[in-house]
Tab-separated table of C-alpha atoms in Angstrom:
chain	number	residue	atom	x	y	z
A	298	GLN	CA	122.108	124.443	124.322
A	299	SER	CA	119.518	122.207	124.285
A	300	VAL	CA	116.340	122.937	126.068
A	301	LEU	CA	115.663	119.503	126.909
A	302	THR	CA	117.684	117.886	129.326
A	303	GLN	CA	118.968	114.491	129.621
A	304	PRO	CA	121.352	112.085	131.933
A	305	PRO	CA	124.285	112.141	130.388
A	306	SER	CA	124.671	108.367	130.774
A	307	VAL	CA	122.870	105.411	132.164
A	308	SER	CA	123.910	101.779	132.328
A	309	GLY	CA	123.109	97.958	133.397
A	310	ALA	CA	123.780	94.447	133.388
A	311	PRO	CA	122.392	92.436	130.581
A	312	GLY	CA	118.048	91.652	131.425
A	313	GLN	CA	118.175	94.461	133.609
A	314	ARG	CA	115.423	97.421	133.147
A	315	VAL	CA	116.731	101.302	132.581
A	316	THR	CA	115.068	104.730	132.322
A	317	ILE	CA	116.155	108.076	130.461
A	318	SER	CA	114.470	111.118	131.422
A	319	CYS	CA	114.072	114.075	129.130
A	320	THR	CA	112.986	117.079	130.737
A	321	GLY	CA	111.638	120.434	129.000
A	322	SER	CA	108.986	123.053	130.069
A	323	THR	CA	105.906	124.821	129.631
A	324	SER	CA	106.896	125.744	125.920
A	325	ASN	CA	107.683	122.317	124.606
A	326	ILE	CA	106.340	119.200	126.727
A	327	GLY	CA	104.511	120.607	128.893
A	328	ALA	CA	102.712	122.450	126.453
A	329	GLY	CA	101.688	119.399	124.714
A	330	PHE	CA	103.695	118.621	122.065
A	331	ASP	CA	104.896	115.310	120.991
A	332	VAL	CA	108.257	113.513	122.298
A	333	HIS	CA	109.788	111.171	120.176
A	334	TRP	CA	112.742	109.302	121.091
A	335	TYR	CA	115.965	108.005	118.475
A	336	GLN	CA	118.276	105.421	118.669
A	337	GLN	CA	121.988	106.352	117.311
A	338	LEU	CA	125.051	103.836	116.688
A	339	PRO	CA	128.233	104.594	116.462
A	340	GLY	CA	128.992	106.678	113.046
A	341	ARG	CA	125.460	106.260	112.106
A	342	GLY	CA	122.676	108.352	111.616
A	343	PRO	CA	119.650	108.219	114.255
A	344	ARG	CA	117.007	106.042	114.239
A	345	LEU	CA	113.044	106.959	114.833
A	346	LEU	CA	112.442	104.731	118.042
A	347	ILE	CA	109.577	105.567	119.915
A	348	TYR	CA	107.125	108.213	118.471
A	349	GLY	CA	103.819	110.392	119.863
A	350	ASN	CA	105.448	110.061	123.092
A	351	THR	CA	103.985	106.218	123.082
A	352	ASN	CA	104.510	104.593	119.971
A	353	ARG	CA	106.504	101.962	118.353
A	354	PRO	CA	107.488	101.815	114.297
A	355	SER	CA	107.325	98.617	112.863
A	356	GLY	CA	110.546	96.499	113.465
A	357	VAL	CA	111.477	98.231	117.032
A	358	PRO	CA	111.301	95.279	119.971
A	359	ASP	CA	108.713	95.755	122.135
A	360	ARG	CA	111.750	96.160	125.066
A	361	PHE	CA	111.657	99.715	124.239
A	362	SER	CA	108.601	102.414	125.519
A	363	GLY	CA	107.943	105.457	126.021
A	364	SER	CA	105.691	107.886	128.563
A	365	LYS	CA	105.085	111.130	128.863
A	366	SER	CA	103.973	113.755	132.000
A	367	GLY	CA	104.014	116.941	132.449
A	368	THR	CA	107.188	118.547	131.466
A	369	SER	CA	109.390	115.481	131.322
A	370	ALA	CA	108.796	112.446	129.235
A	371	SER	CA	110.634	108.718	129.648
A	372	LEU	CA	112.073	106.174	127.356
A	373	ALA	CA	112.725	102.754	129.284
A	374	ILE	CA	114.769	99.453	128.265
A	375	THR	CA	113.489	96.563	129.543
A	376	GLY	CA	115.727	93.525	129.584
A	377	LEU	CA	118.430	95.155	128.371
A	378	GLN	CA	120.676	93.591	125.347
A	379	ALA	CA	124.647	94.168	124.234
A	380	GLU	CA	122.680	95.785	121.277
A	381	ASP	CA	121.116	98.144	122.686
A	382	GLU	CA	124.179	100.300	123.810
A	383	ALA	CA	124.283	103.306	122.075
A	384	ASP	CA	122.821	107.168	122.232
A	385	TYR	CA	119.838	108.125	122.627
A	386	TYR	CA	117.453	111.335	122.045
A	387	CYS	CA	114.498	112.696	122.891
A	388	GLN	CA	112.778	115.643	120.403
A	389	SER	CA	109.910	117.517	120.804
A	390	TYR	CA	109.171	121.678	119.319
A	391	ASP	CA	109.685	124.461	121.671
A	392	SER	CA	106.815	126.888	120.657
A	393	SER	CA	108.680	130.140	122.402
A	394	LEU	CA	112.127	129.120	120.025
A	395	SER	CA	109.880	128.231	116.990
A	396	ALA	CA	112.037	125.172	116.291
A	397	TYR	CA	112.561	121.556	116.403
A	398	VAL	CA	114.686	120.692	119.849
A	399	PHE	CA	116.290	117.698	121.080
A	400	GLY	CA	117.571	116.411	124.106
A	401	THR	CA	121.138	116.415	125.292
A	402	GLY	CA	121.535	112.677	124.282
A	403	THR	CA	121.944	109.531	126.890
A	404	LYS	CA	124.432	107.093	126.073
A	405	VAL	CA	123.536	103.444	127.289
A	406	THR	CA	125.982	100.997	128.395
A	407	VAL	CA	125.910	97.311	128.914
A	408	LEU	CA	127.748	96.197	131.463
B	173	GLN	CA	113.740	100.805	100.009
B	174	VAL	CA	113.526	104.322	101.201
B	175	GLN	CA	116.683	105.971	101.165
B	176	LEU	CA	118.586	109.676	102.052
B	177	VAL	CA	121.934	110.169	100.793
B	178	GLU	CA	123.930	113.216	101.824
B	179	SER	CA	126.856	114.398	99.319
B	180	GLY	CA	128.911	117.712	99.212
B	181	GLY	CA	130.757	117.931	102.445
B	182	GLY	CA	134.884	118.484	103.080
B	183	VAL	CA	137.125	121.008	104.277
B	184	VAL	CA	136.388	124.472	104.080
B	185	GLN	CA	137.982	127.646	104.853
B	186	PRO	CA	136.353	129.939	107.614
B	187	GLY	CA	134.046	132.780	105.499
B	188	ARG	CA	133.902	130.545	102.451
B	189	SER	CA	130.661	128.539	100.883
B	190	LEU	CA	129.756	124.722	100.192
B	191	ARG	CA	126.434	123.008	99.165
B	192	LEU	CA	125.718	120.320	100.601
B	193	SER	CA	123.003	117.867	98.554
B	194	CYS	CA	120.520	114.927	99.888
B	195	ALA	CA	119.381	112.681	97.366
B	196	VAL	CA	116.515	110.565	98.084
B	197	SER	CA	114.262	107.110	96.759
B	198	GLY	CA	111.891	105.091	97.586
B	199	PHE	CA	109.202	107.427	98.192
B	200	ILE	CA	107.273	110.389	96.950
B	201	PHE	CA	109.602	112.922	97.408
B	202	SER	CA	107.303	116.190	96.741
B	203	ASN	CA	104.928	114.641	99.394
B	204	TYR	CA	106.851	115.504	102.641
B	205	GLY	CA	108.976	118.375	103.995
B	206	MET	CA	112.481	117.905	104.392
B	207	HIS	CA	114.949	119.062	107.314
B	208	TRP	CA	118.568	119.054	107.677
B	209	VAL	CA	119.979	118.386	111.457
B	210	ARG	CA	123.743	118.531	112.359
B	211	GLN	CA	125.691	116.833	115.005
B	212	ALA	CA	129.069	118.523	115.886
B	213	PRO	CA	131.719	116.408	117.510
B	214	GLY	CA	131.256	114.674	120.410
B	215	LYS	CA	128.542	116.397	120.600
B	216	GLY	CA	124.498	116.471	120.225
B	217	LEU	CA	121.977	116.621	117.381
B	218	GLU	CA	120.784	120.172	116.234
B	219	TRP	CA	117.866	120.932	114.179
B	220	VAL	CA	119.593	123.657	111.072
B	221	ALA	CA	116.680	123.404	108.795
B	222	VAL	CA	113.128	123.124	107.543
B	223	ILE	CA	111.803	123.412	103.959
B	224	GLY	CA	107.410	122.193	103.074
B	225	ASN	CA	107.182	119.741	100.271
B	226	ASP	CA	106.435	122.416	97.441
B	227	GLY	CA	109.492	124.329	98.294
B	228	SER	CA	107.638	126.750	100.578
B	229	ASN	CA	107.537	127.551	104.313
B	230	GLU	CA	111.504	127.720	104.973
B	231	LYS	CA	112.355	127.468	108.538
B	232	TYR	CA	115.925	128.416	110.151
B	233	ALA	CA	117.433	127.359	113.722
B	234	ASP	CA	118.776	131.398	114.845
B	235	SER	CA	122.230	129.927	114.417
B	236	VAL	CA	122.410	129.745	110.641
B	237	LYS	CA	119.690	132.429	109.978
B	238	GLY	CA	120.572	134.350	107.272
B	239	ARG	CA	123.839	132.471	106.895
B	240	PHE	CA	122.145	128.651	105.286
B	241	THR	CA	119.600	128.524	102.462
B	242	ILE	CA	117.922	125.366	101.972
B	243	SER	CA	116.190	124.376	98.793
B	244	ARG	CA	114.937	121.636	97.624
B	245	ASP	CA	114.349	120.684	93.589
B	246	ASN	CA	111.129	118.021	93.807
B	247	SER	CA	112.283	116.831	89.179
B	248	LYS	CA	115.975	115.411	90.537
B	249	ASN	CA	114.329	113.964	94.244
B	250	THR	CA	117.138	116.281	95.410
B	251	LEU	CA	117.257	118.557	99.103
B	252	TYR	CA	119.996	120.953	99.495
B	253	LEU	CA	121.944	123.191	101.853
B	254	GLN	CA	123.588	126.254	100.801
B	255	MET	CA	126.044	127.159	103.041
B	256	ASN	CA	127.572	130.820	103.238
B	257	SER	CA	129.544	132.587	105.964
B	258	LEU	CA	130.661	129.374	107.629
B	259	ARG	CA	132.519	129.544	110.978
B	260	GLY	CA	134.509	127.118	112.856
B	261	GLU	CA	131.605	125.955	114.972
B	262	ASP	CA	129.603	124.785	111.570
B	263	THR	CA	132.117	122.243	111.692
B	264	ALA	CA	129.904	119.071	112.072
B	265	VAL	CA	128.272	115.579	110.726
B	266	TYR	CA	125.338	117.054	108.415
B	267	PHE	CA	121.988	114.687	108.358
B	268	CYS	CA	119.032	114.857	106.191
B	269	ALA	CA	115.770	113.655	107.235
B	270	ARG	CA	112.181	113.170	106.127
B	271	GLU	CA	109.358	115.030	108.228
B	272	HIS	CA	106.202	113.594	109.277
B	273	ARG	CA	103.657	116.251	110.491
B	274	PHE	CA	101.164	116.382	112.097
B	275	GLN	CA	100.538	120.305	113.276
B	276	GLU	CA	104.000	121.515	114.603
B	277	ASN	CA	104.473	117.671	115.549
B	278	VAL	CA	107.356	116.506	113.803
B	279	LYS	CA	109.077	113.177	113.805
B	280	PHE	CA	112.392	112.346	112.127
B	281	ASP	CA	111.859	109.281	109.741
B	282	PRO	CA	114.294	108.195	108.000
B	283	TRP	CA	117.741	109.910	108.209
B	284	GLY	CA	120.258	109.495	105.790
B	285	GLN	CA	123.922	108.796	107.025
B	286	GLY	CA	125.550	112.400	107.274
B	287	THR	CA	128.248	114.256	105.526
B	288	GLN	CA	131.067	115.629	107.375
B	289	VAL	CA	131.997	119.204	107.292
B	290	THR	CA	134.781	120.837	108.480
B	291	VAL	CA	135.510	124.584	108.476
B	292	SER	CA	138.923	125.080	109.172
B	293	SER	CA	141.761	127.352	107.859
């Protein structure tokens, strides 16, 4: 079972803004470890979307943004587009487990 | 361009072994630590193992410790995962991923397309 909790699903109409939360604890996000976000399209390997809590790799649209506060992090998608329909995962490190941990995953549906 | 291609998956009986490979190209393999991550059917991502750039510093998830071994051949630009004593709960798509590390802050980029492992009698 994952130590990072995400909502199972979020949805929005094209052009709207949606946010995905990632809730951890004092042994991972709250301990200061970075949070990274990945997008996974059906049948594909994950793609790095946000790294180091707030940074976008080259090629990732600026519609995607990340934030972190305390023991939680969030991914926001503004101006939602049909191509954003995918699964999204947060990821960090847990010092109690001495392991790299992923969130439970969130399916984004564009209505 | 940077590419990671997994192979070696298949259907295997419980208790048997399987070895996965991940062939990489487009970057200096010996400069990077590498990971295996898996995804059970309809489930989320689970980190499996990591190996340092020089083959040292292996670490494993508790769920596979003592059964799986990660290794690499830098002369062949290939990462491996030897999986022994396989169980039904090991059924998953297995991805290899390159790490970018600053202390314990590790991100995975890029990833391969995955190889399916099914453990069934």
